[in-house]
Coordinates of C-alpha atoms in Angstrom, one line a residue:
M9 CA -41.3 4.1 -8.4
V10 CA -44.3 4.5 -6.1
P11 CA -46.3 7.8 -7.1
G12 CA -46.4 10.1 -4.0
A13 CA -44.5 7.8 -1.7
T14 CA -41.2 9.1 0.1
I15 CA -38.4 7.4 -1.8
V16 CA -35.2 6.6 0.0
T17 CA -31.9 5.7 -1.6
A18 CA -28.4 5.6 -0.5
S19 CA -27.6 8.5 -2.7
V20 CA -29.0 11.0 0.0
L21 CA -26.9 10.0 2.6
R22 CA -24.5 12.9 2.6
G23 CA -25.0 15.2 5.6
L24 CA -27.2 12.7 7.4
V25 CA -24.7 10.9 9.5
A26 CA -23.3 14.2 10.6
L27 CA -26.8 15.6 11.2
A28 CA -27.3 12.7 13.8
G29 CA -24.1 13.9 15.6
A30 CA -23.8 12.0 18.8
A31 CA -27.0 9.9 18.0
V32 CA -24.9 7.7 16.1
L33 CA -23.2 5.2 18.4
C34 CA -20.5 2.9 17.1
L35 CA -20.3 -0.5 18.7
S36 CA -17.0 -2.3 18.6
G37 CA -17.1 -5.9 18.5
A38 CA -14.6 -8.6 18.0
A39 CA -15.5 -8.9 14.3
E40 CA -16.2 -5.3 13.2
A41 CA -18.1 -2.1 14.3
R42 CA -21.6 -1.7 14.1
V43 CA -23.7 1.5 14.0
L44 CA -26.7 2.0 16.0
L45 CA -29.4 4.4 15.2
T46 CA -32.7 5.1 16.7
L47 CA -35.8 6.7 15.3
D48 CA -35.8 9.2 18.2
D49 CA -32.1 10.2 17.3
F50 CA -33.5 11.6 14.2
G51 CA -36.5 13.7 15.9
A52 CA -39.4 11.2 16.0
V53 CA -42.0 11.7 18.5
G54 CA -43.2 8.2 19.1
D55 CA -46.8 9.1 20.4
G56 CA -48.5 7.1 17.7
V57 CA -50.2 10.5 16.4
A58 CA -47.4 12.5 15.2
N59 CA -46.2 11.7 11.7
D60 CA -42.6 10.1 12.2
T61 CA -42.2 9.2 8.6
Q62 CA -39.2 11.7 7.9
A63 CA -37.3 10.3 10.9
F64 CA -37.5 6.8 9.8
V65 CA -36.4 7.8 6.5
D66 CA -33.6 9.6 7.8
A67 CA -32.4 6.8 10.0
W68 CA -32.9 4.3 7.2
T69 CA -30.9 6.4 4.8
A70 CA -27.9 6.8 7.3
A71 CA -27.8 3.1 8.0
C72 CA -28.1 2.1 4.4
G73 CA -25.1 4.4 3.5
S74 CA -23.0 3.4 6.4
E75 CA -19.6 2.0 5.8
E76 CA -20.2 -0.3 8.8
E77 CA -23.1 -2.8 9.5
A78 CA -25.9 -0.8 11.0
V79 CA -29.0 -1.2 13.2
V80 CA -32.0 0.9 12.8
A81 CA -33.9 0.8 16.3
V82 CA -37.6 1.3 16.8
P83 CA -37.5 2.0 20.6
A84 CA -39.6 -0.1 22.9
A85 CA -42.9 1.4 24.7
K86 CA -43.5 3.8 22.0
A87 CA -45.6 4.0 18.8
Y88 CA -44.3 5.5 15.7
Q89 CA -47.0 6.5 12.9
I90 CA -45.2 5.9 9.4
W91 CA -47.0 6.9 6.2
P92 CA -46.4 4.9 3.0
V93 CA -42.7 4.8 2.2
Q94 CA -40.3 3.1 -0.1
L95 CA -37.0 2.0 1.3
S96 CA -34.5 1.3 -1.4
G97 CA -31.3 -0.3 -1.7
P98 CA -28.6 -1.5 -2.5
C99 CA -27.2 -0.7 0.9
K100 CA -23.5 -0.6 1.6
K101 CA -23.5 -3.2 4.3
K102 CA -25.9 -5.5 5.9
L103 CA -28.5 -3.8 7.8
K104 CA -30.7 -4.7 10.6
L105 CA -34.3 -3.2 11.6
L106 CA -34.8 -3.7 15.3
I107 CA -38.5 -3.2 16.0
A108 CA -38.9 -3.2 19.8
G109 CA -41.8 -0.8 19.9
T110 CA -44.8 -0.3 17.4
I111 CA -44.9 0.9 13.9
V112 CA -48.5 2.3 13.0
A113 CA -50.1 3.0 9.8
P114 CA -52.3 5.9 9.4
A115 CA -55.9 5.0 10.0
S116 CA -57.7 6.1 7.0
P117 CA -57.4 4.9 3.5
D118 CA -57.7 8.6 2.5
E119 CA -54.2 9.2 3.6
W120 CA -53.0 7.2 0.5
A121 CA -54.4 9.9 -1.8
G122 CA -51.9 10.5 -4.4
R123 CA -49.7 7.5 -3.2
D124 CA -49.8 3.7 -4.3
P125 CA -52.7 2.3 -2.3
M126 CA -51.1 -1.2 -2.7
K127 CA -48.0 -0.6 -0.6
W128 CA -47.5 0.6 2.9
L129 CA -43.7 -0.3 4.1
Y130 CA -42.2 -1.2 0.8
V131 CA -38.6 -2.4 0.7
Y132 CA -37.0 -2.6 -2.7
G133 CA -33.5 -4.2 -3.9
V134 CA -32.1 -4.5 -0.5
D135 CA -29.8 -7.5 0.2
G136 CA -28.9 -8.9 3.8
L137 CA -31.7 -7.1 5.7
S138 CA -32.8 -8.7 9.1
V139 CA -35.9 -7.6 10.8
S140 CA -36.4 -8.6 14.4
G141 CA -37.0 -7.2 18.0
G142 CA -40.2 -8.4 19.4
G143 CA -42.2 -5.6 18.4
T144 CA -45.4 -4.8 16.3
I145 CA -46.3 -3.7 12.9
D146 CA -49.9 -2.4 13.1
G147 CA -51.7 -1.9 9.7
V148 CA -54.8 -0.3 11.4
G149 CA -56.8 -2.0 8.5
H150 CA -60.3 -1.5 10.0
E151 CA -61.5 1.4 7.8
W152 CA -60.0 -0.5 4.7
W153 CA -62.2 -3.6 5.7
A154 CA -65.4 -1.5 6.4
R155 CA -65.2 0.1 2.9
S156 CA -65.3 -3.5 1.4
C157 CA -63.6 -2.0 -1.7
K158 CA -61.7 -5.2 -2.2
R159 CA -58.6 -3.4 -3.5
K160 CA -56.3 -5.8 -5.2
N161 CA -53.5 -7.1 -3.0
T162 CA -52.9 -4.1 -0.6
Q163 CA -49.7 -5.2 1.0
A164 CA -48.6 -4.0 4.4
V165 CA -45.0 -5.0 4.3
H166 CA -43.6 -5.8 1.0
F167 CA -40.2 -7.0 0.0
E168 CA -39.2 -6.8 -3.8
E169 CA -36.2 -8.0 -5.5
C170 CA -34.4 -8.6 -2.1
R171 CA -31.9 -11.4 -1.4
G172 CA -31.0 -12.8 2.0
V173 CA -33.9 -11.2 3.8
S174 CA -34.9 -12.3 7.3
V175 CA -38.2 -11.4 9.2
Q176 CA -38.3 -13.0 12.5
G177 CA -39.8 -12.5 16.1
V178 CA -42.2 -9.5 15.5
T179 CA -46.1 -9.3 15.4
L180 CA -48.0 -8.1 12.3
Q181 CA -51.4 -7.3 12.8
N182 CA -54.4 -5.6 11.2
G183 CA -53.1 -5.3 7.7
P184 CA -55.3 -3.4 5.2
Q185 CA -54.9 -6.7 3.2
F186 CA -51.7 -8.9 2.9
H187 CA -49.6 -8.6 5.9
L188 CA -46.3 -9.9 4.7
S189 CA -45.3 -10.3 1.0
F190 CA -42.1 -11.4 -0.9
T191 CA -42.0 -10.8 -4.7
R192 CA -39.0 -11.8 -6.7
C193 CA -37.1 -12.7 -3.7
V194 CA -34.4 -15.2 -3.0
D195 CA -33.3 -16.9 0.2
V196 CA -36.0 -15.7 2.5
K197 CA -36.6 -16.5 6.3
A198 CA -40.1 -15.6 7.9
N199 CA -40.0 -17.4 11.3
F200 CA -41.3 -16.9 14.8
L201 CA -44.0 -14.5 13.7
R202 CA -47.4 -13.7 15.0
V203 CA -49.7 -12.6 12.3
V204 CA -53.2 -11.7 13.4
A205 CA -56.4 -9.9 12.0
P206 CA -60.2 -10.7 12.5
A207 CA -61.6 -13.7 10.9
D208 CA -63.9 -11.4 8.7
S209 CA -61.1 -9.1 7.5
P210 CA -61.2 -9.5 3.7
N211 CA -58.0 -10.4 1.7
T212 CA -55.7 -10.2 4.9
D213 CA -53.4 -13.1 3.9
G214 CA -50.6 -13.8 6.4
I215 CA -47.5 -14.5 4.4
H216 CA -47.9 -14.2 0.5
L217 CA -45.0 -15.5 -2.0
N218 CA -44.7 -14.3 -5.6
D219 CA -42.0 -15.4 -7.8
S220 CA -39.6 -16.3 -4.9
S221 CA -37.4 -19.1 -4.2
R222 CA -35.5 -20.8 -1.4
V223 CA -37.9 -19.6 1.1
Q224 CA -38.3 -20.8 4.8
I225 CA -41.5 -20.1 6.8
M226 CA -41.4 -21.9 10.1
D227 CA -42.6 -21.6 13.7
N228 CA -45.5 -19.0 13.0
L229 CA -48.9 -18.3 14.5
I230 CA -51.2 -17.1 11.8
S231 CA -54.8 -16.0 12.4
T232 CA -56.4 -13.9 9.6
G233 CA -59.3 -13.7 7.4
D234 CA -57.7 -15.1 4.3
D235 CA -55.0 -17.6 3.4
C236 CA -52.4 -18.2 6.3
V237 CA -49.8 -19.0 3.7
S238 CA -50.1 -18.5 -0.1
M239 CA -47.8 -18.9 -3.0
V240 CA -48.4 -17.9 -6.6
G241 CA -46.4 -17.1 -9.8
N242 CA -43.1 -18.9 -10.2
C243 CA -42.1 -20.2 -6.7
S244 CA -39.6 -22.9 -6.0
D245 CA -37.6 -24.7 -3.0
V246 CA -40.3 -23.4 -0.3
R247 CA -40.3 -25.0 3.2
V248 CA -43.4 -24.3 5.5
R249 CA -43.1 -25.9 8.9
D250 CA -44.6 -25.7 12.4
I251 CA -47.5 -23.3 11.4
S252 CA -50.5 -22.8 13.7
C253 CA -53.1 -21.6 11.2
G254 CA -56.8 -20.5 12.0
P255 CA -59.0 -18.9 11.5
G256 CA -58.3 -18.2 7.9
H257 CA -58.5 -19.8 4.4
G258 CA -55.6 -22.4 5.1
I259 CA -52.5 -23.0 3.3
S260 CA -52.7 -22.4 -0.5
I261 CA -50.8 -22.9 -3.6
G262 CA -52.2 -20.5 -6.1
S263 CA -54.3 -19.3 -7.5
L264 CA -52.1 -20.1 -10.7
G265 CA -52.8 -19.4 -14.2
K266 CA -55.1 -16.4 -14.0
N267 CA -55.4 -14.4 -17.3
R268 CA -53.8 -17.3 -19.2
T269 CA -50.5 -16.7 -17.5
T270 CA -47.6 -19.3 -17.2
D271 CA -46.9 -20.3 -13.7
R272 CA -44.6 -22.8 -12.1
V273 CA -44.5 -23.7 -8.4
E274 CA -42.4 -26.7 -7.5
N275 CA -40.5 -28.3 -4.8
V276 CA -42.7 -27.2 -1.9
R277 CA -42.8 -29.0 1.5
V278 CA -45.6 -28.2 4.1
D279 CA -45.1 -30.2 7.4
T280 CA -46.1 -30.1 11.0
C281 CA -49.0 -27.8 10.8
L282 CA -52.1 -27.4 12.8
L283 CA -55.0 -25.9 11.1
T284 CA -58.1 -24.8 13.1
N285 CA -61.5 -23.7 12.3
T286 CA -60.4 -22.6 8.7
T287 CA -62.5 -22.6 5.5
N288 CA -60.0 -24.7 3.6
G289 CA -57.1 -26.9 4.6
V290 CA -54.3 -27.5 2.2
R291 CA -55.2 -26.3 -1.1
I292 CA -53.9 -26.3 -4.9
K293 CA -56.0 -23.9 -7.1
S294 CA -55.6 -22.8 -10.8
W295 CA -57.6 -21.1 -13.3
Q296 CA -58.6 -22.6 -16.6
G297 CA -56.8 -21.3 -19.6
G298 CA -53.5 -20.9 -17.7
T299 CA -50.3 -23.1 -18.4
G300 CA -47.2 -24.1 -16.4
S301 CA -47.2 -26.6 -13.4
A302 CA -47.7 -27.2 -9.8
R303 CA -45.4 -30.3 -9.2
D304 CA -43.1 -32.0 -6.4
L305 CA -45.3 -30.8 -3.8
R306 CA -45.7 -32.6 -0.3
F307 CA -48.1 -32.0 2.5
E308 CA -47.3 -34.0 5.6
G309 CA -47.9 -34.3 9.4
I310 CA -51.2 -32.0 8.9
V311 CA -53.8 -31.9 11.8
M312 CA -57.1 -30.4 11.1
K313 CA -59.6 -29.4 13.6
N314 CA -63.1 -28.5 12.2
V315 CA -61.6 -27.5 8.9
S316 CA -63.8 -27.0 5.8
N317 CA -62.6 -28.7 2.7
P318 CA -59.4 -30.3 4.4
I319 CA -57.8 -31.4 1.0
I320 CA -58.3 -29.6 -2.3
I321 CA -57.1 -29.7 -5.8
D322 CA -59.1 -27.5 -8.0
Q323 CA -58.2 -26.8 -11.5
Y324 CA -61.5 -24.9 -12.0
Y325 CA -60.9 -22.2 -9.7
C326 CA -63.0 -19.2 -10.6
D327 CA -63.1 -16.2 -8.2
Q328 CA -65.4 -13.6 -9.9
P329 CA -68.9 -12.8 -10.2
T330 CA -69.6 -14.3 -13.5
P331 CA -69.1 -17.8 -14.4
C332 CA -65.7 -18.6 -16.0
A333 CA -65.7 -19.9 -19.7
N334 CA -64.5 -23.4 -20.1
Q335 CA -61.0 -23.6 -21.7
T336 CA -58.7 -26.4 -22.9
E337 CA -55.5 -25.3 -21.4
A338 CA -54.6 -25.9 -17.7
V339 CA -51.7 -25.7 -15.1
E340 CA -50.4 -29.2 -14.8
V341 CA -50.6 -30.8 -11.5
R342 CA -48.3 -33.6 -10.9
K343 CA -46.4 -35.6 -8.2
V344 CA -48.3 -34.3 -5.0
E345 CA -48.3 -36.1 -1.9
F346 CA -50.6 -35.9 1.2
V347 CA -49.0 -37.8 4.2
D348 CA -50.0 -38.4 7.7
V349 CA -53.1 -35.9 7.4
R350 CA -55.5 -36.3 10.2
G351 CA -58.4 -34.6 11.9
T352 CA -62.0 -33.5 11.6
S353 CA -63.7 -31.9 8.6
A354 CA -66.6 -29.3 8.9
T355 CA -68.0 -30.5 5.6
A356 CA -69.2 -34.0 4.5
Q357 CA -66.6 -34.0 1.7
A358 CA -63.2 -34.1 3.0
I359 CA -61.3 -34.7 -0.1
R360 CA -62.1 -32.9 -3.3
I361 CA -59.9 -33.5 -6.3
A362 CA -61.3 -31.7 -9.5
C363 CA -58.8 -31.7 -12.5
S364 CA -58.8 -30.6 -16.3
D365 CA -60.1 -32.8 -19.0
A366 CA -57.3 -31.7 -21.1
V367 CA -54.4 -31.9 -18.5
P368 CA -55.6 -34.4 -15.9
C369 CA -53.7 -34.6 -12.5
T370 CA -51.1 -37.3 -12.4
E371 CA -48.8 -39.1 -9.7
L372 CA -51.0 -38.0 -6.7
E373 CA -50.6 -40.1 -3.6
L374 CA -52.6 -40.2 -0.3
R375 CA -50.9 -42.1 2.6
N376 CA -52.2 -42.7 5.9
V377 CA -54.8 -40.1 5.7
N378 CA -57.7 -40.2 8.5
L379 CA -60.3 -37.5 8.2
T380 CA -63.6 -37.8 9.7
V381 CA -66.9 -35.3 10.0
V382 CA -66.9 -33.2 13.1
G383 CA -68.9 -35.3 15.6
G384 CA -67.7 -38.6 14.3
G385 CA -69.5 -39.0 10.9
A386 CA -68.0 -40.6 7.9
A387 CA -66.5 -38.2 5.3
T388 CA -66.4 -38.7 1.7
A389 CA -63.9 -38.1 -1.2
S390 CA -64.3 -37.2 -4.9
C391 CA -61.9 -37.3 -7.8
Y392 CA -62.3 -36.1 -11.4
R393 CA -59.6 -36.7 -14.0
A394 CA -57.0 -37.6 -11.2
S395 CA -54.6 -40.6 -11.2
G396 CA -52.2 -42.0 -8.6
K397 CA -52.3 -44.4 -5.4
A398 CA -53.3 -44.6 -2.0
A399 CA -51.2 -46.2 0.6
G400 CA -51.6 -47.3 4.3
V401 CA -54.9 -46.5 5.8
V402 CA -56.8 -43.9 4.1
V403 CA -60.1 -42.5 5.4
P404 CA -62.5 -41.7 3.8
W405 CA -61.7 -44.4 1.2
S406 CA -59.5 -43.1 -1.5
C407 CA -61.0 -42.1 -4.9
L408 CA -57.3 -42.8 -6.0
A409 CA -57.4 -46.2 -4.8
K410 CA -58.3 -47.5 -8.4
G411 CA -56.2 -45.2 -10.1
D412 CA -59.0 -43.8 -12.2
P413 CA -58.3 -41.2 -14.9

């Protein structure tokens, strides 16, 4: 439970449908009836200033408890200020959140006083939820960024313990930090999204996965101040395709193994992506001392334009002000392919593979890679404790060509 947040459960349904009265419209279809509820039906103002949280809560609760599939609509051409809220399941039927207008957060972080500062729109334990509608979710993160407090993983829209969730065709912008997160979710679709924040906005990851599986992330434009797509913990069966990324920090697996945790990321495919003006390209990063593995990973059909560090595997990742101590344990990196990766590097070193002495990287492959320095110069590659092979034409010359340990 989130301290101080508004908690919504199906158990408080009684009386709400009756309260809505004629505002609840049953739509008879060939298959089964559906219930349409708008925020305005429950008393929302929609001027972007008034606090419309209770109307949102009431509409959600009525929909979640409905005996028929329900649609909660956020009307177009209006803005609804919603304070931190927890939307909980299970719901009786599948539910759709149709966002045609705009949902906005309170502008000041001070409004989170007494609430969990890590969450704004938090959805827990809801199966079969669909979010669509072409509207906007605006995190109004400017004051968060200005304070440079670097709170850990403040998440604008966060799904946890959900199955069969779909977020498609909306804009997420100016998140306090992470824009869209999935934790311990299964069967996820995050497609046809526009995720935007200024390049200098801290920790504003686009789409973030934690302990989630069977995930599809496709046809998205992501331009933020951190990773366009990131995945940590235990993630598997992830497909990332047709992504325009940049500015930002690229597409990352990790960081893994922080605080000596065991993390496993496997069966991930990233293909047909354009990265422009990012500080990294495609990256695998892990802390010393962790355990687990990152394996069966394939990056294919990636185009880089003015990208710093286009290809990175880093088992010595250390994101803290003091140096990290050397440790013998490491997250294993194995069976990783980089195929048909081309473009320009903003740094002289286009490929950097730095693996552990104790747990070297194995079964790596570079195939048909062509990376040059912006302006036409020759790029370089470096490998440490990595083995694998190069195939086709690989530029810069592959440090894996000799299979060096």
